[in-house]
Amino acid sequence: RNIPPIHELLNDNKIVAEIEQHNISYEEAKQSLQDTVQSLREEILNGEFSNISVEDLFDLVIEKTLKQIEEHKMHNLHSVINGTGTILHTNLGRARLATQAIDHVVNSASYYSTLEYDVTTGKRGSRHDLVERYITNLTGAESAMVVNNNAAAVYMVLSSFAKNYETIVSRGELVEIGGSFRVSSIMEESGTQLKEIGTTNKTHLFDYEQAIHNDTKMIMKVHTSNFYMSGFTSSVDREDLASLAQRHNLIYYEDLGSGLLYNLSDQGITDEPVVKDVIAKGVDLVSFSVDKLLGGPQAGIIAGKKEYINALKKHQLARVLRVDKMTYAALEETLRLTLTNQVEQIPTLRDILKDSSTVQNEVMVFLEQLKDLNQLIVESLEMKSKVGGGTLPEVELDSFGIKVQCRVQTAEQLSQQLRTCSPPIIVRVENSSVMIDFRTLERHEQDEIKKALQAINNRFK
Ligand SMILES: *Cc1c(COP(=O)(O)O)cnc(C)c1O
């Protein structure tokens, strides 16, 4: 009975201000109030708020309603600050795009564009032509095309060329990539017969040779991406597989996973070969992700011999798996930056290549500006960043960051509080402390973390 009537609540100053300020309709506000009142009524019937005064109850309804309206206004997809030190964090959207790529997306999305139009002839063009030259220049492949992601690329290659035939793969390469994407499952789904050969740790050329018979169409090599084996292992060189396939009139296809276009071995980071070197070994087709080490939007690239790529472009699946203009725009600009040696503009590569002393300096500046915290203990700490996204599992990048402990809260509670900041700050919790790796943080993100730590500290004063 003490719950105030809706019409009275709707006249409350705060609600009226919210309606005026934020473009909220009267109906929306009314609906939010009704929802709040309804759930409050249930809570009261369950024995909660038994001693609450009429005034406090009124305020409570208003407060809860404003919170609900705020939550509704927030997008479900919004930015977060990645303090985990994992550069390509699968759950946090993998690669962030270069500013130039974003500008190109905005421009292509805002206006009509040449997506399938040739301005020279005034006739219909093909979206396949938008980025093919960049890819062939960067990889040395004869031809290339783009699909929705690398999983789609694998599916399309197998389904187009090896459906109802056999594809030979080494047991050591039948990996699960994460998010329950299994190479073996996608192969089965494509309609090819999976012919597993060798053992987990060793596969020899004769294993491949012996498996070839009339129904064989393809030899496939899969990058083991997110794990690596050491010790008593061996796999067959791609040159040998390429020539074996050629002798038997088979297609030799490699799923490269992340597909490196920029040579990271010169920097001593990994000895992973660049796509160009792979193609040079005589591989017929390769496919790789665009939002892994390439640092672009979600997409997959298929590159290789012209006769195969032409067949793929004409396949019905090309329509099913095609990408839209925003993806092309982001991809074109990312490839252009790679081709013109401006990879430091691509956040993924910039962060991989960042020197640990640069990261350390940023941590020192941060700590200098963060004084008089009496409830939080913040210290600098050496750490190791991961590239992530199922790439370069053996690589650990020397990095720096901060370790935060709270005198009155557990690390889990602190991490939860950081997640409720706006934007949410995502951290690592290790050995009962919160760890924030600075490798992936831009200056304004560091400022947000500073503000958040100060605010949390002040809460416990
Ligand atoms: C990541 C990966 C895939 C899937 O690529 P998406 O672009 O995420 O679809 C397929 N194969 C390998 C070997 C990978 O590493």
GROMACS .gro file of C-alpha atoms in nm, residues 30-430:
model
  401
   30LYS     CA    1   0.630   0.484  -1.750
   31GLN     CA    2   0.717   0.127  -1.852
   32SER     CA    3   1.041   0.136  -1.652
   33LEU     CA    4   0.853   0.263  -1.347
   34GLN     CA    5   0.594  -0.009  -1.381
   35ASP     CA    6   0.864  -0.275  -1.411
   36THR     CA    7   1.043  -0.144  -1.105
   37VAL     CA    8   0.724  -0.125  -0.900
   38GLN     CA    9   0.629  -0.477  -1.004
   39SER     CA   10   0.960  -0.629  -0.898
   40LEU     CA   11   0.964  -0.424  -0.579
   41ARG     CA   12   0.617  -0.546  -0.493
   42GLU     CA   13   0.739  -0.906  -0.522
   43GLU     CA   14   1.039  -0.833  -0.303
   44ILE     CA   15   0.816  -0.673  -0.039
   45LEU     CA   16   0.578  -0.971  -0.044
   46ASN     CA   17   0.885  -1.189   0.012
   47GLY     CA   18   0.943  -0.998   0.335
   48GLU     CA   19   1.208  -0.754   0.221
   49PHE     CA   20   1.207  -0.379   0.306
   50SER     CA   21   0.967  -0.448   0.593
   51ASN     CA   22   1.061  -0.136   0.790
   52ILE     CA   23   1.111   0.106   0.504
   53SER     CA   24   0.946   0.447   0.532
   54VAL     CA   25   0.710   0.581   0.265
   55GLU     CA   26   0.967   0.848   0.167
   56ASP     CA   27   1.254   0.600   0.137
   57LEU     CA   28   1.036   0.368  -0.066
   58PHE     CA   29   0.959   0.650  -0.307
   59ASP     CA   30   1.330   0.728  -0.344
   60LEU     CA   31   1.409   0.361  -0.390
   61VAL     CA   32   1.165   0.329  -0.679
   62ILE     CA   33   1.312   0.637  -0.846
   63GLU     CA   34   1.668   0.519  -0.794
   64LYS     CA   35   1.600   0.171  -0.933
   65THR     CA   36   1.413   0.313  -1.229
   66LEU     CA   37   1.691   0.554  -1.320
   67LYS     CA   38   1.937   0.267  -1.305
   68GLN     CA   39   1.719   0.058  -1.531
   69ILE     CA   40   1.688   0.342  -1.781
   70GLU     CA   41   2.068   0.388  -1.775
   71GLU     CA   42   2.121   0.020  -1.847
   72HIS     CA   43   1.878   0.030  -2.135
   73LYS     CA   44   2.063   0.320  -2.288
   74MET     CA   45   2.391   0.129  -2.287
   75HIS     CA   46   2.471  -0.082  -2.592
   76ASN     CA   47   2.515  -0.453  -2.547
   77LEU     CA   48   2.831  -0.428  -2.752
   78HIS     CA   49   3.052  -0.161  -2.603
   79SER     CA   50   3.420  -0.094  -2.551
   80VAL     CA   51   3.626  -0.230  -2.262
   81ILE     CA   52   3.982  -0.172  -2.148
   82ASN     CA   53   4.197  -0.481  -2.198
   83GLY     CA   54   4.448  -0.502  -1.914
   84THR     CA   55   4.500  -0.877  -1.949
   85GLY     CA   56   4.814  -0.853  -2.159
   86THR     CA   57   4.663  -1.082  -2.422
   87ILE     CA   58   4.682  -0.881  -2.742
   88LEU     CA   59   4.435  -1.079  -2.955
   89HIS     CA   60   4.184  -1.155  -2.681
   90THR     CA   61   3.920  -1.379  -2.838
   91ASN     CA   62   3.646  -1.277  -2.594
   92LEU     CA   63   3.728  -0.907  -2.627
   93GLY     CA   64   3.695  -0.885  -3.003
   94ARG     CA   65   4.043  -0.994  -3.114
   95ALA     CA   66   4.213  -0.728  -3.330
   96ARG     CA   67   4.137  -0.358  -3.285
   97LEU     CA   68   4.152  -0.168  -3.608
   98ALA     CA   69   4.396   0.100  -3.715
   99THR     CA   70   4.255   0.453  -3.703
  100GLN     CA   71   4.298   0.483  -4.079
  101ALA     CA   72   4.102   0.159  -4.128
  102ILE     CA   73   3.821   0.292  -3.908
  103ASP     CA   74   3.808   0.615  -4.110
  104HIS     CA   75   3.783   0.412  -4.430
  105VAL     CA   76   3.496   0.207  -4.282
  106VAL     CA   77   3.310   0.518  -4.174
  107ASN     CA   78   3.352   0.671  -4.518
  108SER     CA   79   3.242   0.359  -4.705
  109ALA     CA   80   2.944   0.309  -4.479
  110SER     CA   81   2.832   0.673  -4.490
  111TYR     CA   82   2.818   0.708  -4.866
  112TYR     CA   83   2.738   0.508  -5.176
  113SER     CA   84   3.053   0.330  -5.285
  114THR     CA   85   3.228   0.135  -5.560
  115LEU     CA   86   3.152  -0.198  -5.391
  116GLU     CA   87   3.043  -0.353  -5.720
  117TYR     CA   88   3.083  -0.068  -5.963
  118ASP     CA   89   3.357   0.023  -6.206
  119VAL     CA   90   3.364   0.402  -6.248
  120THR     CA   91   3.584   0.384  -6.558
  121THR     CA   92   3.342   0.178  -6.762
  122GLY     CA   93   3.024   0.272  -6.578
  123LYS     CA   94   2.945  -0.096  -6.556
  124ARG     CA   95   2.906  -0.351  -6.287
  125GLY     CA   96   3.228  -0.439  -6.105
  126SER     CA   97   3.316  -0.723  -5.872
  127ARG     CA   98   3.374  -0.693  -5.500
  128HIS     CA   99   3.643  -0.959  -5.541
  129ASP     CA  100   3.858  -0.702  -5.719
  130LEU     CA  101   3.866  -0.462  -5.426
  131VAL     CA  102   4.154  -0.620  -5.236
  132GLU     CA  103   4.287  -0.899  -5.458
  133ARG     CA  104   4.588  -0.702  -5.583
  134TYR     CA  105   4.696  -0.611  -5.230
  135ILE     CA  106   4.683  -0.976  -5.129
  136THR     CA  107   4.866  -1.109  -5.432
  137ASN     CA  108   5.134  -0.840  -5.389
  138LEU     CA  109   5.182  -0.929  -5.026
  139THR     CA  110   5.173  -1.307  -5.067
  140GLY     CA  111   5.303  -1.374  -5.417
  141ALA     CA  112   4.988  -1.580  -5.483
  142GLU     CA  113   4.837  -1.572  -5.832
  143SER     CA  114   4.491  -1.498  -5.703
  144ALA     CA  115   4.294  -1.440  -5.384
  145MET     CA  116   3.948  -1.387  -5.241
  146VAL     CA  117   3.785  -1.292  -4.912
  147VAL     CA  118   3.517  -1.475  -4.714
  148ASN     CA  119   3.346  -1.432  -4.377
  149ASN     CA  120   3.627  -1.580  -4.164
  150ASN     CA  121   3.890  -1.849  -4.182
  151ALA     CA  122   3.648  -2.117  -4.064
  152ALA     CA  123   3.433  -2.028  -4.366
  153ALA     CA  124   3.742  -2.043  -4.586
  154VAL     CA  125   3.823  -2.397  -4.468
  155TYR     CA  126   3.464  -2.502  -4.520
  156MET     CA  127   3.447  -2.352  -4.865
  157VAL     CA  128   3.774  -2.497  -4.993
  158LEU     CA  129   3.688  -2.847  -4.872
  159SER     CA  130   3.328  -2.836  -4.983
  160SER     CA  131   3.413  -2.697  -5.328
  161PHE     CA  132   3.700  -2.932  -5.412
  162ALA     CA  133   3.677  -3.241  -5.194
  163LYS     CA  134   3.310  -3.304  -5.120
  164ASN     CA  135   3.241  -3.679  -5.136
  165TYR     CA  136   3.612  -3.742  -5.182
  166GLU     CA  137   3.891  -3.797  -4.935
  167THR     CA  138   4.113  -3.534  -4.777
  168ILE     CA  139   4.431  -3.654  -4.608
  169VAL     CA  140   4.532  -3.487  -4.281
  170SER     CA  141   4.792  -3.572  -4.020
  171ARG     CA  142   4.655  -3.676  -3.678
  172GLY     CA  143   4.897  -3.431  -3.519
  173GLU     CA  144   4.711  -3.143  -3.685
  174LEU     CA  145   4.350  -3.226  -3.597
  175VAL     CA  146   4.327  -2.950  -3.342
  176GLU     CA  147   4.047  -2.776  -3.156
  177ILE     CA  148   4.089  -2.404  -3.211
  178GLY     CA  149   3.865  -2.278  -2.930
  179GLY     CA  150   3.500  -2.184  -2.905
  180SER     CA  151   3.452  -2.556  -2.985
  181PHE     CA  152   3.578  -2.509  -3.342
  182ARG     CA  153   3.736  -2.840  -3.434
  183VAL     CA  154   3.916  -2.885  -3.761
  184SER     CA  155   3.782  -3.240  -3.786
  185SER     CA  156   3.421  -3.126  -3.735
  186ILE     CA  157   3.438  -2.854  -3.997
  187MET     CA  158   3.589  -3.105  -4.240
  188GLU     CA  159   3.306  -3.350  -4.183
  189GLU     CA  160   3.051  -3.073  -4.216
  190SER     CA  161   3.195  -2.978  -4.555
  191GLY     CA  162   3.118  -3.326  -4.686
  192THR     CA  163   3.473  -3.442  -4.739
  193GLN     CA  164   3.591  -3.777  -4.606
  194LEU     CA  165   3.857  -3.718  -4.347
  195LYS     CA  166   4.152  -3.956  -4.389
  196GLU     CA  167   4.362  -3.936  -4.074
  197ILE     CA  168   4.718  -4.053  -4.104
  198GLY     CA  169   5.029  -4.081  -3.884
  199THR     CA  170   5.027  -4.052  -3.508
  200THR     CA  171   4.986  -3.758  -3.274
  201ASN     CA  172   5.358  -3.680  -3.260
  202LYS     CA  173   5.494  -3.817  -3.588
  203THR     CA  174   5.374  -3.821  -3.944
  204HIS     CA  175   5.600  -3.920  -4.234
  205LEU     CA  176   5.587  -3.869  -4.608
  206PHE     CA  177   5.520  -4.241  -4.659
  207ASP     CA  178   5.207  -4.207  -4.440
  208TYR     CA  179   5.070  -3.961  -4.694
  209GLU     CA  180   5.186  -4.166  -4.987
  210GLN     CA  181   5.024  -4.485  -4.861
  211ALA     CA  182   4.692  -4.310  -4.798
  212ILE     CA  183   4.650  -4.187  -5.156
  213HIS     CA  184   4.407  -4.382  -5.374
  214ASN     CA  185   4.132  -4.322  -5.629
  215ASP     CA  186   3.903  -4.128  -5.399
  216THR     CA  187   4.168  -3.887  -5.277
  217LYS     CA  188   4.124  -3.527  -5.386
  218MET     CA  189   4.323  -3.322  -5.143
  219ILE     CA  190   4.612  -3.315  -4.900
  220MET     CA  191   4.556  -3.066  -4.624
  221LYS     CA  192   4.797  -2.925  -4.368
  222VAL     CA  193   4.654  -2.749  -4.066
  223HIS     CA  194   4.847  -2.504  -3.856
  224THR     CA  195   4.834  -2.624  -3.497
  225SER     CA  196   4.784  -2.259  -3.391
  226ASN     CA  197   4.711  -2.272  -3.021
  227PHE     CA  198   4.948  -2.541  -2.908
  228TYR     CA  199   5.290  -2.668  -2.993
  229MET     CA  200   5.463  -2.997  -2.943
  230SER     CA  201   5.824  -3.046  -2.856
  231GLY     CA  202   6.036  -3.356  -2.810
  232PHE     CA  203   6.005  -3.664  -3.027
  233THR     CA  204   5.802  -3.512  -3.309
  234SER     CA  205   5.816  -3.481  -3.683
  235SER     CA  206   5.594  -3.359  -3.961
  236VAL     CA  207   5.647  -3.346  -4.334
  237ASP     CA  208   5.787  -3.040  -4.511
  238ARG     CA  209   5.546  -2.849  -4.729
  239GLU     CA  210   5.772  -2.876  -5.035
  240ASP     CA  211   5.749  -3.253  -5.013
  241LEU     CA  212   5.373  -3.244  -4.967
  242ALA     CA  213   5.329  -3.000  -5.253
  243SER     CA  214   5.525  -3.216  -5.494
  244LEU     CA  215   5.358  -3.536  -5.372
  245ALA     CA  216   5.020  -3.375  -5.438
  246GLN     CA  217   5.131  -3.259  -5.780
  247ARG     CA  218   5.255  -3.606  -5.878
  248HIS     CA  219   4.914  -3.751  -5.793
  249ASN     CA  220   4.707  -3.470  -5.934
  250LEU     CA  221   4.578  -3.366  -5.592
  251ILE     CA  222   4.523  -3.023  -5.446
  252TYR     CA  223   4.760  -2.929  -5.165
  253TYR     CA  224   4.590  -2.688  -4.925
  254GLU     CA  225   4.716  -2.531  -4.603
  255ASP     CA  226   4.498  -2.381  -4.332
  256LEU     CA  227   4.752  -2.136  -4.191
  257GLY     CA  228   4.538  -2.011  -3.905
  258SER     CA  229   4.675  -1.665  -3.842
  259GLY     CA  230   4.864  -1.607  -4.164
  260LEU     CA  231   5.154  -1.373  -4.105
  261LEU     CA  232   5.209  -1.105  -4.368
  262TYR     CA  233   5.467  -0.908  -4.177
  263ASN     CA  234   5.787  -1.089  -4.091
  264LEU     CA  235   5.812  -1.123  -3.712
  265SER     CA  236   6.120  -1.345  -3.723
  266ASP     CA  237   6.339  -1.046  -3.814
  267GLN     CA  238   6.232  -0.907  -3.477
  268GLY     CA  239   6.321  -1.230  -3.300
  269ILE     CA  240   5.961  -1.286  -3.195
  270THR     CA  241   5.879  -1.610  -3.376
  271ASP     CA  242   6.014  -1.821  -3.660
  272GLU     CA  243   5.665  -1.858  -3.804
  273PRO     CA  244   5.698  -1.817  -4.185
  274VAL     CA  245   5.519  -1.536  -4.367
  275VAL     CA  246   5.248  -1.635  -4.616
  276LYS     CA  247   5.473  -1.537  -4.906
  277ASP     CA  248   5.731  -1.802  -4.805
  278VAL     CA  249   5.458  -2.065  -4.777
  279ILE     CA  250   5.319  -1.987  -5.123
  280ALA     CA  251   5.673  -1.994  -5.267
  281LYS     CA  252   5.703  -2.359  -5.165
  282GLY     CA  253   5.443  -2.456  -5.424
  283VAL     CA  254   5.130  -2.477  -5.210
  284ASP     CA  255   4.813  -2.472  -5.426
  285LEU     CA  256   4.587  -2.295  -5.178
  286VAL     CA  257   4.621  -2.135  -4.836
  287SER     CA  258   4.367  -1.974  -4.611
  288PHE     CA  259   4.407  -1.758  -4.303
  289SER     CA  260   4.226  -1.523  -4.066
  290VAL     CA  261   4.221  -1.148  -4.114
  291ASP     CA  262   4.160  -1.059  -3.749
  292LYS     CA  263   4.453  -1.246  -3.603
  293LEU     CA  264   4.815  -1.145  -3.682
  294LEU     CA  265   4.706  -0.937  -3.977
  295GLY     CA  266   4.526  -0.704  -3.736
  296GLY     CA  267   4.222  -0.642  -3.955
  297PRO     CA  268   3.844  -0.699  -3.935
  298GLN     CA  269   3.683  -1.041  -3.904
  299ALA     CA  270   3.732  -1.216  -4.239
  300GLY     CA  271   3.917  -1.501  -4.402
  301ILE     CA  272   4.149  -1.491  -4.702
  302ILE     CA  273   4.189  -1.773  -4.952
  303ALA     CA  274   4.494  -1.734  -5.177
  304GLY     CA  275   4.670  -1.951  -5.431
  305LYS     CA  276   4.655  -2.082  -5.786
  306LYS     CA  277   4.431  -1.887  -6.019
  307GLU     CA  278   4.238  -2.187  -6.153
  308TYR     CA  279   4.124  -2.280  -5.801
  309ILE     CA  280   4.044  -1.928  -5.687
  310ASN     CA  281   3.845  -1.863  -6.005
  311ALA     CA  282   3.641  -2.176  -5.939
  312LEU     CA  283   3.579  -2.061  -5.582
  313LYS     CA  284   3.469  -1.714  -5.693
  314LYS     CA  285   3.205  -1.873  -5.916
  315HIS     CA  286   3.082  -2.116  -5.651
  316GLN     CA  287   2.742  -2.052  -5.489
  317LEU     CA  288   2.911  -2.052  -5.149
  318ALA     CA  289   3.095  -1.735  -5.249
  319ARG     CA  290   2.762  -1.556  -5.215
  320VAL     CA  291   2.675  -1.729  -4.889
  321LEU     CA  292   3.008  -1.649  -4.728
  322ARG     CA  293   3.079  -1.305  -4.873
  323VAL     CA  294   3.166  -1.004  -4.661
  324ASP     CA  295   3.016  -0.658  -4.668
  325LYS     CA  296   3.160  -0.322  -4.765
  326MET     CA  297   3.266  -0.228  -4.413
  327THR     CA  298   3.482  -0.537  -4.393
  328TYR     CA  299   3.632  -0.465  -4.734
  329ALA     CA  300   3.704  -0.109  -4.630
  330ALA     CA  301   3.879  -0.209  -4.307
  331LEU     CA  302   4.067  -0.486  -4.485
  332GLU     CA  303   4.177  -0.268  -4.775
  333GLU     CA  304   4.325  -0.007  -4.545
  334THR     CA  305   4.491  -0.267  -4.319
  335LEU     CA  306   4.650  -0.433  -4.622
  336ARG     CA  307   4.758  -0.095  -4.757
  337LEU     CA  308   4.930  -0.009  -4.429
  338THR     CA  309   5.108  -0.346  -4.440
  339LEU     CA  310   5.213  -0.303  -4.800
  340THR     CA  311   5.350   0.046  -4.737
  341ASN     CA  312   5.550  -0.059  -4.430
  342GLN     CA  313   5.332   0.121  -4.181
  343VAL     CA  314   5.254  -0.176  -3.959
  344GLU     CA  315   5.318   0.029  -3.647
  345GLN     CA  316   4.982   0.194  -3.730
  346ILE     CA  317   4.808  -0.142  -3.690
  347PRO     CA  318   4.736  -0.186  -3.318
  348THR     CA  319   4.788  -0.565  -3.314
  349LEU     CA  320   5.135  -0.540  -3.468
  350ARG     CA  321   5.221  -0.223  -3.279
  351ASP     CA  322   5.147  -0.402  -2.951
  352ILE     CA  323   5.336  -0.717  -3.050
  353LEU     CA  324   5.640  -0.513  -3.150
  354LYS     CA  325   5.631  -0.277  -2.850
  355ASP     CA  326   5.955  -0.277  -2.657
  356SER     CA  327   5.928  -0.377  -2.290
  357SER     CA  328   6.124  -0.065  -2.187
  358THR     CA  329   5.859   0.152  -2.355
  359VAL     CA  330   5.590  -0.028  -2.158
  360GLN     CA  331   5.796   0.010  -1.841
  361ASN     CA  332   5.826   0.387  -1.890
  362GLU     CA  333   5.451   0.418  -1.921
  363VAL     CA  334   5.406   0.224  -1.597
  364MET     CA  335   5.654   0.454  -1.419
  365VAL     CA  336   5.478   0.769  -1.535
  366PHE     CA  337   5.146   0.618  -1.430
  367LEU     CA  338   5.271   0.534  -1.081
  368GLU     CA  339   5.421   0.880  -1.032
  369GLN     CA  340   5.082   1.036  -1.100
  370LEU     CA  341   4.905   0.793  -0.870
  371LYS     CA  342   4.989   0.917  -0.523
  372ASP     CA  343   4.819   0.903  -0.183
  373LEU     CA  344   4.621   0.586  -0.219
  374ASN     CA  345   4.579   0.458   0.132
  375GLN     CA  346   4.350   0.161   0.073
  376LEU     CA  347   4.516   0.026  -0.240
  377ILE     CA  348   4.872  -0.095  -0.279
  378VAL     CA  349   4.988  -0.043  -0.636
  379GLU     CA  350   5.331  -0.160  -0.750
  380SER     CA  351   5.506  -0.200  -1.082
  381LEU     CA  352   5.570  -0.554  -1.194
  382GLU     CA  353   5.746  -0.736  -1.474
  383MET     CA  354   5.511  -0.963  -1.664
  384LYS     CA  355   5.474  -1.166  -1.979
  385SER     CA  356   5.218  -1.077  -2.245
  386LYS     CA  357   5.067  -1.331  -2.482
  387VAL     CA  358   4.975  -1.271  -2.843
  388GLY     CA  359   4.660  -1.483  -2.799
  389GLY     CA  360   4.372  -1.553  -3.035
  390GLY     CA  361   4.509  -1.903  -3.086
  391THR     CA  362   4.833  -1.773  -3.234
  392LEU     CA  363   5.201  -1.809  -3.145
  393PRO     CA  364   5.145  -2.020  -2.830
  394GLU     CA  365   5.520  -2.042  -2.765
  395VAL     CA  366   5.573  -1.666  -2.764
  396GLU     CA  367   5.598  -1.475  -2.436
  397LEU     CA  368   5.662  -1.103  -2.471
  398ASP     CA  369   5.850  -0.931  -2.189
  399SER     CA  370   5.620  -0.668  -2.052
  400PHE     CA  371   5.539  -0.442  -1.760
  401GLY     CA  372   5.234  -0.353  -1.564
  402ILE     CA  373   5.097  -0.300  -1.218
  403LYS     CA  374   4.996  -0.526  -0.935
  404VAL     CA  375   4.707  -0.395  -0.725
  405GLN     CA  376   4.603  -0.516  -0.383
  406CYS     CA  377   4.329  -0.376  -0.162
  407ARG     CA  378   4.354  -0.367   0.216
  408VAL     CA  379   3.987  -0.442   0.267
  409GLN     CA  380   3.890  -0.646  -0.040
  410THR     CA  381   3.995  -0.965  -0.212
  411ALA     CA  382   4.151  -0.957  -0.557
  412GLU     CA  383   3.830  -1.108  -0.696
  413GLN     CA  384   3.620  -0.829  -0.545
  414LEU     CA  385   3.859  -0.566  -0.676
  415SER     CA  386   3.853  -0.720  -1.023
  416GLN     CA  387   3.473  -0.719  -1.013
  417GLN     CA  388   3.470  -0.350  -0.918
  418LEU     CA  389   3.700  -0.269  -1.207
  419ARG     CA  390   3.465  -0.455  -1.440
  420THR     CA  391   3.174  -0.236  -1.332
  421CYS     CA  392   3.361   0.082  -1.427
  422SER     CA  393   3.267   0.264  -1.742
  423PRO     CA  394   3.433   0.152  -1.963
  424PRO     CA  395   3.485  -0.179  -1.784
  425ILE     CA  396   3.847  -0.261  -1.702
  426ILE     CA  397   3.933  -0.627  -1.760
  427VAL     CA  398   4.229  -0.753  -1.559
  428ARG     CA  399   4.411  -1.071  -1.468
  429VAL     CA  400   4.388  -1.214  -1.118
  430GLU     CA  401   4.696  -1.409  -1.014
   0.00000   0.00000   0.00000
